[in-house]
Amino acid sequence: MKKEMKDFTVIENRRLSPGYSLLKLVPADGAMLPSVRPGQFVQVAVEGSKTTFLRRPISICRADRSVNQLWLLVRLAGEGTAALVGLAAGSRLNLILPLGNGFPMPEDGRRLLLVGGGVGVAPLLQLGIDLVEKGYEPEFLMGARSESDLLLLDEFRKIGRVHISTDDGSAGQKGVVTLNSEMTAGWDCIYCCGPAPMMKAVARVAHEAGSKCFVSLENMMACGLGACLCCVGKTVKGNVCVCTEGPVFDIKDLTW
């Protein structure tokens, strides 16, 4: 898939919570968005920062070609993302996209569960939309520390049934996602993105249940093109660059 370096214009910066913003972008030149697969990401240049020299990798949350909008869910984590979270409408962003390999469509089976935690819910939105367009009825399981940390629930509920787990029990079932009763409901395939401990736990449950499982890794990435080697991870086939070979992997190919 052809990669492009393009300027985008911020048309909306919606603060979802103190730590998260949803940026809605359009191509600055008015051209159509490139084709994007769910699970791919962009590398964002942070302009005007004296301390942020490298681009920041951010999952593509939504690529809506009907209105030519690209959505990025940004978590406030440091000076680079703080600059992005603080962008005003009309600001310009330079992106390299689309990068990496996305989630595969199901080969068989109809019962699909998409599990997300934190900013890891981002790529599951476009994945859910694509699955529905292909005739599937995916369900979602969202995990968070508390109700206030749940993100984009209204958007996910437009797509399919949403199950919730919170650590403090303020919404949905109390506990981590792997303790949610829906995890053992007999899924043909599970798609997952979130903190590494959560993904590893979901992978174990999927393996024990005989469900296919694909996870999107969040290794540190500096270039997104396989040149810097800082995102290298172990697989059963040896060490690979997560940014080019992933970020999505079948759990049977990981050394978990």
Coordinates of N, CA and C in Angstrom, one line a residue:
M1 N 0.8 -1.2 0.0 CA 0.0 0.0 0.0 C 0.9 1.2 0.0
K2 N 0.6 2.2 -0.9 CA 1.4 3.4 -1.1 C 1.4 4.2 0.2
K3 N 2.5 4.7 0.6 CA 2.6 5.6 1.7 C 2.7 7.1 1.2
E4 N 2.1 8.0 2.0 CA 2.1 9.4 1.6 C 2.5 10.2 2.8
M5 N 3.2 11.4 2.5 CA 3.4 12.4 3.4 C 2.5 13.6 3.1
K6 N 1.6 13.9 3.9 CA 0.6 14.9 3.6 C 0.3 15.8 4.8
D7 N 0.0 17.1 4.4 CA -0.5 18.0 5.4 C -2.0 17.8 5.6
F8 N -2.4 17.9 6.9 CA -3.8 17.8 7.2 C -4.2 19.0 8.0
T9 N -5.5 19.4 8.0 CA -6.0 20.5 8.7 C -6.9 20.0 9.8
V10 N -6.7 20.5 11.0 CA -7.6 20.1 12.2 C -8.9 20.9 12.0
I11 N -10.0 20.1 11.9 CA -11.3 20.8 11.8 C -12.1 20.7 13.2
E12 N -11.6 19.8 14.0 CA -12.2 19.7 15.4 C -11.3 19.0 16.3
N13 N -11.1 19.6 17.5 CA -10.4 18.9 18.6 C -11.3 18.8 19.8
R14 N -11.9 17.5 19.9 CA -12.9 17.3 21.0 C -12.2 16.6 22.2
R15 N -12.2 17.3 23.3 CA -11.6 16.8 24.5 C -12.6 15.8 25.1
L16 N -12.2 14.6 25.1 CA -13.1 13.5 25.7 C -13.0 13.4 27.2
S17 N -11.8 13.7 27.7 CA -11.5 13.7 29.1 C -10.2 14.4 29.3
P18 N -9.8 14.7 30.6 CA -8.6 15.4 30.8 C -7.4 14.8 30.1
G19 N -7.4 13.5 29.8 CA -6.2 12.8 29.2 C -6.3 12.4 27.8
Y20 N -7.5 12.7 27.2 CA -7.7 12.2 25.8 C -8.4 13.3 24.9
S21 N -8.0 13.4 23.7 CA -8.6 14.2 22.7 C -8.9 13.4 21.4
L22 N -10.0 13.8 20.7 CA -10.2 13.2 19.4 C -10.0 14.3 18.4
L23 N -9.0 14.1 17.6 CA -8.7 15.1 16.5 C -9.4 14.6 15.2
K24 N -10.1 15.5 14.6 CA -10.8 15.3 13.3 C -10.0 16.1 12.3
L25 N -9.5 15.5 11.2 CA -8.6 16.1 10.2 C -9.2 15.9 8.8
V26 N -8.8 16.8 8.0 CA -9.1 16.7 6.5 C -7.8 17.0 5.8
P27 N -7.6 16.4 4.6 CA -6.4 16.8 3.8 C -6.4 18.2 3.5
A28 N -5.3 18.9 3.7 CA -5.2 20.3 3.5 C -5.3 20.7 2.1
D29 N -5.0 19.8 1.2 CA -5.1 20.1 -0.3 C -6.4 19.7 -0.9
G30 N -7.3 19.2 0.0 CA -8.6 18.9 -0.5 C -8.7 17.5 -1.2
A31 N -7.6 16.8 -1.4 CA -7.6 15.6 -2.0 C -8.3 14.5 -1.2
M32 N -8.6 13.4 -1.8 CA -9.3 12.3 -1.1 C -8.3 11.6 -0.2
L33 N -8.8 11.1 1.0 CA -8.0 10.3 1.8 C -7.5 9.1 1.1
P34 N -6.3 8.7 1.4 CA -5.8 7.4 0.9 C -6.6 6.2 1.5
S35 N -6.6 5.1 0.8 CA -7.2 3.9 1.3 C -6.5 3.5 2.6
V36 N -7.3 3.1 3.6 CA -6.7 2.7 4.9 C -7.3 1.4 5.4
R37 N -6.5 0.6 6.0 CA -7.1 -0.7 6.6 C -7.2 -0.4 8.1
P38 N -8.2 -1.0 8.7 CA -8.3 -0.8 10.2 C -7.1 -1.5 10.9
G39 N -6.5 -0.7 11.8 CA -5.3 -1.2 12.5 C -4.0 -0.6 12.0
Q40 N -4.1 0.2 10.9 CA -2.9 0.9 10.4 C -2.8 2.2 11.3
F41 N -1.6 2.8 11.1 CA -1.4 4.0 11.9 C -0.7 5.1 11.1
V42 N -0.5 6.3 11.7 CA 0.2 7.4 11.1 C 1.4 7.8 12.0
Q43 N 2.3 8.5 11.4 CA 3.4 9.1 12.1 C 3.2 10.6 12.0
V44 N 3.0 11.2 13.1 CA 2.7 12.7 13.2 C 3.9 13.5 13.5
A45 N 4.1 14.5 12.8 CA 5.2 15.5 13.1 C 4.7 16.5 14.1
V46 N 5.4 16.7 15.2 CA 5.0 17.7 16.2 C 5.8 19.0 15.9
E47 N 5.2 19.9 15.3 CA 5.8 21.2 14.9 C 5.9 22.1 16.1
G48 N 7.0 22.9 16.1 CA 7.2 24.0 17.1 C 7.6 23.5 18.5
S49 N 7.9 22.3 18.6 CA 8.3 21.8 20.0 C 9.9 21.8 20.0
K50 N 10.4 22.3 21.1 CA 11.9 22.3 21.3 C 12.4 21.0 21.8
T51 N 11.5 20.1 22.2 CA 11.9 18.9 22.9 C 11.5 17.6 22.1
T52 N 10.5 17.8 21.2 CA 10.0 16.6 20.5 C 10.5 16.6 19.0
F53 N 11.5 15.8 18.8 CA 12.2 15.7 17.5 C 11.6 14.6 16.6
L54 N 11.1 13.6 17.2 CA 10.7 12.4 16.4 C 9.1 12.5 16.2
R55 N 8.7 11.9 15.1 CA 7.2 11.8 14.9 C 6.6 10.9 15.9
R56 N 5.3 11.1 16.2 CA 4.6 10.2 17.1 C 3.7 9.3 16.4
P57 N 3.7 8.0 16.7 CA 2.8 7.0 16.0 C 1.5 7.1 16.7
I58 N 0.4 7.2 15.9 CA -0.9 7.2 16.4 C -1.8 6.3 15.6
S59 N -2.6 5.4 16.2 CA -3.5 4.6 15.5 C -4.6 5.4 14.7
I60 N -5.0 4.9 13.6 CA -6.1 5.5 12.9 C -7.4 5.0 13.5
C61 N -8.1 6.0 14.0 CA -9.4 5.6 14.7 C -10.5 5.5 13.6
R62 N -10.6 6.4 12.7 CA -11.6 6.5 11.7 C -11.1 7.1 10.4
A63 N -11.3 6.5 9.3 CA -11.0 7.0 8.0 C -12.3 7.0 7.2
D64 N -13.0 8.1 7.3 CA -14.4 8.2 6.7 C -14.2 9.0 5.3
R65 N -14.2 8.2 4.3 CA -14.0 8.8 2.9 C -15.3 9.4 2.4
S66 N -16.4 9.1 3.1 CA -17.7 9.8 2.7 C -17.7 11.3 3.0
V67 N -16.9 11.7 4.0 CA -16.8 13.1 4.4 C -15.3 13.5 4.4
N68 N -14.5 12.6 3.9 CA -13.0 12.8 3.8 C -12.4 13.2 5.1
Q69 N -12.8 12.6 6.2 CA -12.2 12.9 7.5 C -11.4 11.7 8.1
L70 N -10.3 12.1 8.7 CA -9.4 11.2 9.4 C -9.5 11.5 10.9
W71 N -9.8 10.5 11.7 CA -9.9 10.7 13.2 C -8.7 10.1 13.9
L72 N -8.1 10.8 14.8 CA -7.0 10.3 15.6 C -7.4 10.5 17.1
L73 N -7.3 9.4 17.9 CA -7.5 9.5 19.3 C -6.1 9.6 20.0
V74 N -5.9 10.8 20.7 CA -4.6 11.1 21.2 C -4.7 11.0 22.7
R75 N -3.8 10.3 23.3 CA -3.6 10.2 24.8 C -2.5 11.1 25.3
L76 N -2.8 11.9 26.2 CA -1.8 12.8 26.8 C -0.8 12.0 27.6
A77 N 0.5 12.0 27.0 CA 1.5 11.2 27.7 C 2.8 11.9 27.9
G78 N 3.0 13.0 27.2 CA 4.3 13.7 27.3 C 4.2 15.0 26.5
E79 N 5.3 15.7 26.3 CA 5.3 17.0 25.7 C 4.8 16.9 24.2
G80 N 5.2 15.8 23.5 CA 4.7 15.7 22.2 C 3.2 15.6 22.0
T81 N 2.6 14.7 22.8 CA 1.2 14.5 22.7 C 0.5 15.7 23.4
A82 N 1.1 16.4 24.3 CA 0.5 17.6 24.9 C 0.3 18.6 23.8
A83 N 1.3 18.7 22.9 CA 1.1 19.7 21.8 C 0.0 19.3 20.9
L84 N -0.2 18.0 20.7 CA -1.3 17.6 19.8 C -2.6 17.8 20.4
V85 N -2.7 17.4 21.7 CA -4.0 17.6 22.5 C -4.4 19.1 22.5
G86 N -3.4 20.0 22.5 CA -3.7 21.4 22.6 C -4.0 22.1 21.2
L87 N -4.0 21.4 20.1 CA -4.2 22.0 18.8 C -5.6 22.6 18.7
A88 N -5.6 23.8 18.1 CA -6.9 24.4 17.8 C -7.4 24.1 16.4
A89 N -8.6 24.3 16.2 CA -9.2 24.1 14.8 C -8.5 25.0 13.9
G90 N -8.1 24.5 12.7 CA -7.4 25.3 11.7 C -5.9 25.0 11.7
S91 N -5.4 24.3 12.8 CA -4.0 24.0 12.8 C -3.6 23.0 11.7
R92 N -2.4 23.0 11.4 CA -1.9 22.0 10.4 C -1.1 20.9 11.0
L93 N -1.2 19.7 10.5 CA -0.4 18.5 10.9 C 0.1 17.8 9.7
N94 N 1.4 17.4 9.8 CA 2.0 16.7 8.7 C 2.0 15.2 9.1
L95 N 1.5 14.3 8.3 CA 1.4 12.9 8.6 C 2.1 12.1 7.5
I96 N 2.6 10.9 7.9 CA 3.0 9.9 7.0 C 2.0 8.8 7.2
L97 N 1.4 8.3 6.1 CA 0.3 7.3 6.2 C 0.0 6.7 4.9
P98 N -0.7 5.5 4.9 CA -1.0 4.7 6.0 C 0.2 3.7 6.3
L99 N 0.5 3.4 7.5 CA 1.7 2.6 7.9 C 1.2 1.3 8.6
G100 N 2.1 0.3 8.4 CA 1.8 -1.0 9.1 C 0.8 -1.8 8.4
N101 N 0.6 -3.0 8.9 CA -0.4 -3.9 8.4 C -1.6 -3.9 9.4
G102 N -2.8 -3.9 8.9 CA -4.0 -3.8 9.7 C -4.6 -5.2 10.1
F103 N -5.8 -5.1 10.7 CA -6.5 -6.4 11.1 C -7.0 -7.1 9.9
P104 N -6.9 -8.4 9.8 CA -7.4 -9.2 8.7 C -8.9 -9.3 8.9
M105 N -9.7 -9.5 7.9 CA -11.1 -9.8 7.9 C -11.2 -11.3 8.3
P106 N -12.3 -11.7 8.9 CA -12.4 -13.1 9.4 C -12.4 -14.0 8.2
E107 N -11.7 -15.2 8.3 CA -11.7 -16.2 7.3 C -13.0 -17.1 7.4
D108 N -13.5 -17.3 8.6 CA -14.7 -18.1 8.8 C -15.2 -17.7 10.2
G109 N -16.4 -18.1 10.5 CA -17.0 -17.8 11.8 C -17.7 -16.5 11.8
R110 N -18.7 -16.3 12.6 CA -19.5 -15.1 12.6 C -19.5 -14.4 14.0
R111 N -19.1 -15.1 15.0 CA -19.1 -14.5 16.4 C -17.8 -13.8 16.6
L112 N -17.8 -12.5 16.6 CA -16.6 -11.7 16.6 C -16.6 -10.7 17.8
L113 N -15.6 -10.7 18.6 CA -15.5 -9.8 19.8 C -14.3 -8.9 19.6
L114 N -14.5 -7.6 19.8 CA -13.4 -6.6 19.7 C -13.2 -6.1 21.1
V115 N -12.0 -6.3 21.6 CA -11.7 -6.0 23.0 C -10.7 -4.8 23.0
G116 N -11.0 -3.7 23.8 CA -10.1 -2.6 23.8 C -10.0 -2.0 25.2
G117 N -8.8 -1.4 25.5 CA -8.6 -0.8 26.7 C -7.8 0.5 26.5
G118 N -8.2 1.6 27.2 CA -7.5 2.9 27.0 C -7.5 3.4 25.6
V119 N -6.4 3.9 25.2 CA -6.3 4.5 23.8 C -6.3 3.3 22.8
G120 N -6.2 2.1 23.3 CA -6.3 0.9 22.4 C -7.6 0.7 21.8
V121 N -8.7 1.4 22.2 CA -10.0 1.3 21.6 C -10.0 1.9 20.2
A122 N -9.0 2.8 19.9 CA -9.0 3.6 18.7 C -9.1 2.8 17.4
P123 N -8.2 1.8 17.1 CA -8.3 1.1 15.8 C -9.6 0.2 15.7
L124 N -10.2 -0.1 16.9 CA -11.4 -1.0 16.9 C -12.6 -0.3 16.3
L125 N -12.6 1.0 16.3 CA -13.8 1.7 15.7 C -13.9 1.5 14.2
Q126 N -12.8 1.7 13.5 CA -12.8 1.5 12.0 C -12.9 0.0 11.7
L127 N -12.3 -0.9 12.5 CA -12.5 -2.3 12.3 C -14.0 -2.7 12.4
G128 N -14.6 -2.2 13.5 CA -16.1 -2.5 13.6 C -16.9 -2.1 12.4
I129 N -16.6 -0.8 12.0 CA -17.4 -0.3 10.8 C -17.1 -1.2 9.6
D130 N -15.9 -1.6 9.3 CA -15.6 -2.4 8.2 C -16.3 -3.7 8.3
L131 N -16.3 -4.3 9.5 CA -16.9 -5.6 9.6 C -18.4 -5.5 9.4
V132 N -19.1 -4.5 9.9 CA -20.5 -4.3 9.6 C -20.8 -4.2 8.1
E133 N -19.9 -3.4 7.4 CA -20.1 -3.2 6.0 C -20.0 -4.5 5.2
K134 N -19.3 -5.5 5.8 CA -19.1 -6.8 5.2 C -20.1 -7.8 5.7
G135 N -21.1 -7.4 6.4 CA -22.2 -8.2 6.8 C -22.1 -8.9 8.2
Y136 N -21.0 -8.6 8.9 CA -20.8 -9.2 10.3 C -21.5 -8.3 11.3
E137 N -21.7 -8.9 12.5 CA -22.3 -8.2 13.6 C -21.4 -8.3 14.8
P138 N -20.3 -7.5 14.8 CA -19.3 -7.6 15.9 C -19.8 -7.0 17.2
E139 N -19.3 -7.5 18.3 CA -19.6 -7.0 19.6 C -18.3 -6.5 20.2
F140 N -18.4 -5.5 21.2 CA -17.3 -4.9 21.8 C -17.2 -5.1 23.3
L141 N -16.0 -5.3 23.8 CA -15.8 -5.3 25.2 C -14.8 -4.3 25.5
M142 N -15.2 -3.2 26.3 CA -14.3 -2.1 26.6 C -13.9 -2.1 28.1
G143 N -12.7 -2.0 28.3 CA -12.2 -2.0 29.7 C -11.6 -0.6 30.1
A144 N -11.7 -0.2 31.3 CA -11.2 1.0 31.8 C -11.1 1.0 33.3
R145 N -10.4 1.9 33.9 CA -10.3 2.0 35.3 C -11.6 2.4 36.0
S146 N -12.3 3.4 35.4 CA -13.6 3.8 35.9 C -14.4 4.3 34.7
E147 N -15.7 4.6 35.0 CA -16.6 5.0 34.0 C -16.1 6.2 33.2
S148 N -15.5 7.2 33.9 CA -15.0 8.4 33.3 C -13.9 8.2 32.3
D149 N -13.3 7.0 32.3 CA -12.2 6.6 31.4 C -12.6 5.9 30.2
L150 N -13.9 5.6 30.1 CA -14.4 4.9 28.9 C -14.5 5.9 27.7
L151 N -14.1 5.5 26.5 CA -13.9 6.4 25.4 C -14.8 6.0 24.2
L152 N -15.5 7.0 23.6 CA -16.2 6.9 22.4 C -17.3 5.8 22.4
L153 N -17.9 5.6 23.6 CA -18.9 4.6 23.7 C -20.1 4.9 22.7
D154 N -20.5 6.2 22.5 CA -21.6 6.5 21.6 C -21.3 6.0 20.2
E155 N -20.0 6.2 19.8 CA -19.6 5.8 18.5 C -19.7 4.3 18.3
F156 N -19.2 3.5 19.3 CA -19.2 2.1 19.3 C -20.6 1.5 19.3
R157 N -21.5 2.2 20.1 CA -22.9 1.7 20.2 C -23.6 1.9 18.9
K158 N -23.2 2.7 18.0 CA -23.8 2.9 16.6 C -23.5 1.6 15.8
I159 N -22.4 0.9 16.2 CA -21.9 -0.2 15.3 C -22.4 -1.6 15.8
G160 N -22.4 -1.8 17.2 CA -22.8 -3.1 17.7 C -23.0 -3.0 19.2
R161 N -23.3 -4.2 19.8 CA -23.5 -4.3 21.2 C -22.2 -4.0 21.9
V162 N -22.2 -3.2 23.0 CA -21.0 -2.9 23.8 C -21.1 -3.4 25.2
H163 N -20.1 -4.2 25.6 CA -20.0 -4.7 27.0 C -18.9 -3.9 27.7
I164 N -19.0 -3.8 29.0 CA -18.1 -2.9 29.7 C -17.5 -3.6 30.9
S165 N -16.3 -3.4 31.2 CA -15.6 -3.7 32.5 C -14.9 -2.5 33.0
T166 N -15.1 -2.3 34.3 CA -14.3 -1.2 34.9 C -13.6 -1.8 36.2
D167 N -12.4 -1.3 36.5 CA -11.7 -1.8 37.7 C -12.5 -1.6 38.9
D168 N -13.2 -0.4 39.0 CA -13.8 0.0 40.2 C -15.3 -0.3 40.2
G169 N -15.8 -0.9 39.1 CA -17.2 -1.3 39.1 C -18.2 -0.1 38.9
S170 N -17.7 1.0 38.5 CA -18.5 2.2 38.3 C -19.4 2.1 37.0
A171 N -19.0 1.2 36.1 CA -19.8 0.9 34.9 C -19.6 -0.5 34.5
G172 N -20.6 -1.2 34.0 CA -20.5 -2.5 33.6 C -20.1 -3.5 34.7
Q173 N -19.4 -4.6 34.3 CA -19.0 -5.5 35.3 C -17.7 -5.1 36.0
K174 N -17.5 -5.4 37.2 CA -16.3 -5.0 38.0 C -15.2 -5.9 37.7
G175 N -14.0 -5.3 37.4 CA -12.8 -6.2 37.2 C -12.2 -6.0 35.8
V176 N -11.1 -6.6 35.6 CA -10.5 -6.5 34.3 C -11.3 -7.2 33.2
V177 N -11.0 -7.0 31.9 CA -11.8 -7.5 30.8 C -11.9 -9.0 30.8
T178 N -10.8 -9.6 31.2 CA -10.7 -11.1 31.1 C -11.6 -11.8 32.1
L179 N -12.1 -11.0 33.1 CA -13.0 -11.5 34.1 C -14.5 -11.3 33.7
N180 N -14.7 -10.5 32.6 CA -16.0 -10.2 32.1 C -16.6 -11.5 31.6
S181 N -17.9 -11.8 31.9 CA -18.6 -13.0 31.5 C -18.6 -13.2 30.0
E182 N -18.5 -12.1 29.3 CA -18.6 -12.2 27.8 C -17.4 -12.8 27.2
M183 N -16.3 -12.8 27.9 CA -15.0 -13.3 27.4 C -15.2 -14.8 27.1
T184 N -16.0 -15.5 27.8 CA -16.1 -17.0 27.6 C -17.4 -17.3 26.9
A185 N -17.9 -16.4 26.0 CA -19.2 -16.6 25.4 C -19.1 -17.3 24.0
G186 N -18.0 -17.9 23.8 CA -17.8 -18.7 22.5 C -17.6 -18.0 21.3
W187 N -16.5 -17.2 21.2 CA -16.2 -16.3 20.1 C -15.4 -17.1 19.1
D188 N -15.7 -16.9 17.8 CA -14.9 -17.5 16.7 C -13.5 -16.7 16.6
C189 N -13.6 -15.4 16.7 CA -12.4 -14.6 16.6 C -12.4 -13.4 17.5
I190 N -11.3 -13.1 18.2 CA -11.2 -12.0 19.1 C -10.1 -11.0 18.5
Y191 N -10.5 -9.8 18.4 CA -9.5 -8.7 18.0 C -9.3 -7.9 19.3
C192 N -8.0 -7.5 19.5 CA -7.7 -6.8 20.8 C -6.6 -5.8 20.6
C193 N -6.8 -4.6 21.3 CA -5.8 -3.6 21.3 C -5.8 -2.9 22.7
G194 N -4.7 -2.7 23.3 CA -4.7 -2.0 24.6 C -3.3 -2.3 25.3
P195 N -3.3 -2.1 26.6 CA -2.0 -2.3 27.3 C -1.5 -3.7 27.2
A196 N -0.2 -3.9 27.1 CA 0.3 -5.3 26.9 C -0.2 -6.3 27.8
P197 N -0.2 -6.0 29.2 CA -0.7 -7.1 30.1 C -2.1 -7.5 29.8
M198 N -3.0 -6.5 29.4 CA -4.3 -6.9 29.0 C -4.4 -7.8 27.8
M199 N -3.6 -7.4 26.7 CA -3.6 -8.2 25.5 C -3.1 -9.6 25.7
K200 N -2.1 -9.7 26.6 CA -1.5 -11.1 26.9 C -2.6 -11.9 27.6
A201 N -3.3 -11.3 28.5 CA -4.4 -12.0 29.3 C -5.5 -12.4 28.3
V202 N -5.9 -11.5 27.4 CA -6.9 -11.9 26.4 C -6.4 -13.0 25.5
A203 N -5.2 -12.9 25.1 CA -4.6 -14.0 24.3 C -4.7 -15.3 24.9
R204 N -4.4 -15.4 26.2 CA -4.5 -16.7 27.0 C -5.9 -17.2 27.0
V205 N -6.8 -16.3 27.2 CA -8.2 -16.8 27.3 C -8.7 -17.3 25.9
A206 N -8.3 -16.5 24.8 CA -8.6 -17.0 23.5 C -8.0 -18.3 23.1
H207 N -6.7 -18.5 23.5 CA -6.0 -19.7 23.2 C -6.7 -20.9 23.9
E208 N -7.1 -20.7 25.2 CA -7.7 -21.8 25.9 C -9.1 -22.1 25.4
A209 N -9.8 -21.1 24.8 CA -11.1 -21.3 24.2 C -11.1 -21.8 22.8
G210 N -9.9 -21.8 22.2 CA -9.8 -22.2 20.8 C -10.2 -21.2 19.8
S211 N -10.3 -19.9 20.3 CA -10.7 -18.8 19.4 C -9.5 -18.2 18.7
K212 N -9.6 -17.8 17.5 CA -8.6 -17.1 16.8 C -8.4 -15.7 17.5
C213 N -7.2 -15.2 17.5 CA -7.0 -13.9 18.2 C -6.0 -13.1 17.5
F214 N -6.3 -11.9 17.2 CA -5.3 -10.9 16.6 C -5.2 -9.7 17.6
V215 N -3.9 -9.3 17.8 CA -3.6 -8.2 18.7 C -2.8 -7.1 18.0
S216 N -3.0 -5.9 18.4 CA -2.3 -4.8 17.8 C -1.3 -4.3 18.9
L217 N 0.0 -4.5 18.6 CA 1.1 -4.1 19.6 C 1.3 -2.6 19.6
E218 N 1.8 -2.2 20.7 CA 2.0 -0.7 20.9 C 3.5 -0.5 21.2
N219 N 4.4 -1.1 20.5 CA 5.8 -0.9 20.8 C 6.2 0.5 20.4
M220 N 7.3 1.0 21.1 CA 7.8 2.3 20.8 C 8.2 2.4 19.3
M221 N 7.8 3.4 18.6 CA 8.1 3.5 17.2 C 8.7 5.0 16.9
A222 N 9.8 5.0 16.3 CA 10.4 6.4 16.0 C 10.2 6.8 14.6
C223 N 10.3 5.8 13.6 CA 10.2 6.2 12.2 C 9.0 5.6 11.6
G224 N 8.5 4.4 12.0 CA 7.3 3.8 11.4 C 7.6 3.2 10.0
L225 N 8.9 3.1 9.6 CA 9.2 2.6 8.3 C 10.2 1.4 8.4
G226 N 10.6 1.0 9.6 CA 11.5 -0.1 9.7 C 12.9 0.2 9.6
A227 N 13.3 1.5 9.7 CA 14.7 1.9 9.6 C 15.4 2.0 10.9
C228 N 14.7 2.5 12.0 CA 15.3 2.8 13.2 C 15.5 1.6 14.2
L229 N 14.7 0.6 13.9 CA 14.8 -0.7 14.7 C 14.4 -0.6 16.2
C230 N 13.8 0.5 16.6 CA 13.5 0.6 18.0 C 12.3 -0.1 18.4
C231 N 11.5 -0.6 17.4 CA 10.2 -1.3 17.7 C 10.3 -2.8 17.6
V232 N 11.5 -3.3 17.4 CA 11.7 -4.7 17.2 C 11.1 -5.6 18.3
G233 N 10.4 -6.6 17.9 CA 9.8 -7.5 18.9 C 10.1 -8.9 18.5
K234 N 9.9 -9.8 19.5 CA 10.1 -11.3 19.2 C 8.9 -11.9 18.7
T235 N 9.1 -12.8 17.7 CA 8.0 -13.7 17.2 C 8.6 -15.1 17.1
V236 N 7.7 -16.0 16.7 CA 8.2 -17.4 16.6 C 9.1 -17.5 15.3
K237 N 9.0 -16.5 14.5 CA 9.9 -16.5 13.3 C 11.1 -15.7 13.4
G238 N 11.4 -15.2 14.7 CA 12.5 -14.4 14.9 C 12.1 -12.9 15.2
N239 N 13.1 -12.1 15.3 CA 12.8 -10.6 15.6 C 12.3 -9.9 14.4
V240 N 11.3 -9.1 14.5 CA 10.8 -8.4 13.4 C 10.5 -6.9 13.8
C241 N 10.4 -6.0 12.9 CA 10.0 -4.7 13.1 C 8.5 -4.6 13.2
V242 N 8.0 -4.2 14.4 CA 6.5 -4.2 14.6 C 5.9 -3.2 13.7
C243 N 6.6 -2.1 13.4 CA 5.9 -1.1 12.5 C 5.7 -1.5 11.1
T244 N 6.5 -2.5 10.6 CA 6.3 -2.9 9.2 C 5.7 -4.3 9.1
E245 N 6.0 -5.2 10.0 CA 5.4 -6.5 10.0 C 4.1 -6.6 10.8
G246 N 3.9 -5.6 11.6 CA 2.6 -5.5 12.4 C 2.0 -4.1 12.0
P247 N 1.4 -3.4 13.0 CA 1.4 -3.7 14.4 C 0.5 -4.9 14.8
V248 N -0.3 -5.4 13.8 CA -1.3 -6.4 14.1 C -0.6 -7.8 13.9
F249 N -0.8 -8.7 14.9 CA -0.2 -10.0 14.8 C -1.2 -11.1 15.2
D250 N -1.2 -12.2 14.6 CA -1.9 -13.4 15.1 C -1.1 -13.9 16.3
I251 N -1.9 -14.2 17.4 CA -1.2 -14.5 18.6 C -0.3 -15.8 18.5
K252 N -0.7 -16.7 17.5 CA 0.1 -17.9 17.3 C 1.5 -17.6 16.8
D253 N 1.7 -16.3 16.3 CA 3.0 -16.0 15.8 C 3.9 -15.2 16.8
L254 N 3.3 -15.0 18.0 CA 4.0 -14.3 19.1 C 4.6 -15.3 20.1
T255 N 5.6 -14.9 20.9 CA 6.2 -15.8 21.8 C 5.6 -15.7 23.2
W256 N 4.3 -15.2 23.2 CA 3.6 -15.0 24.5 C 3.3 -16.4 25.1

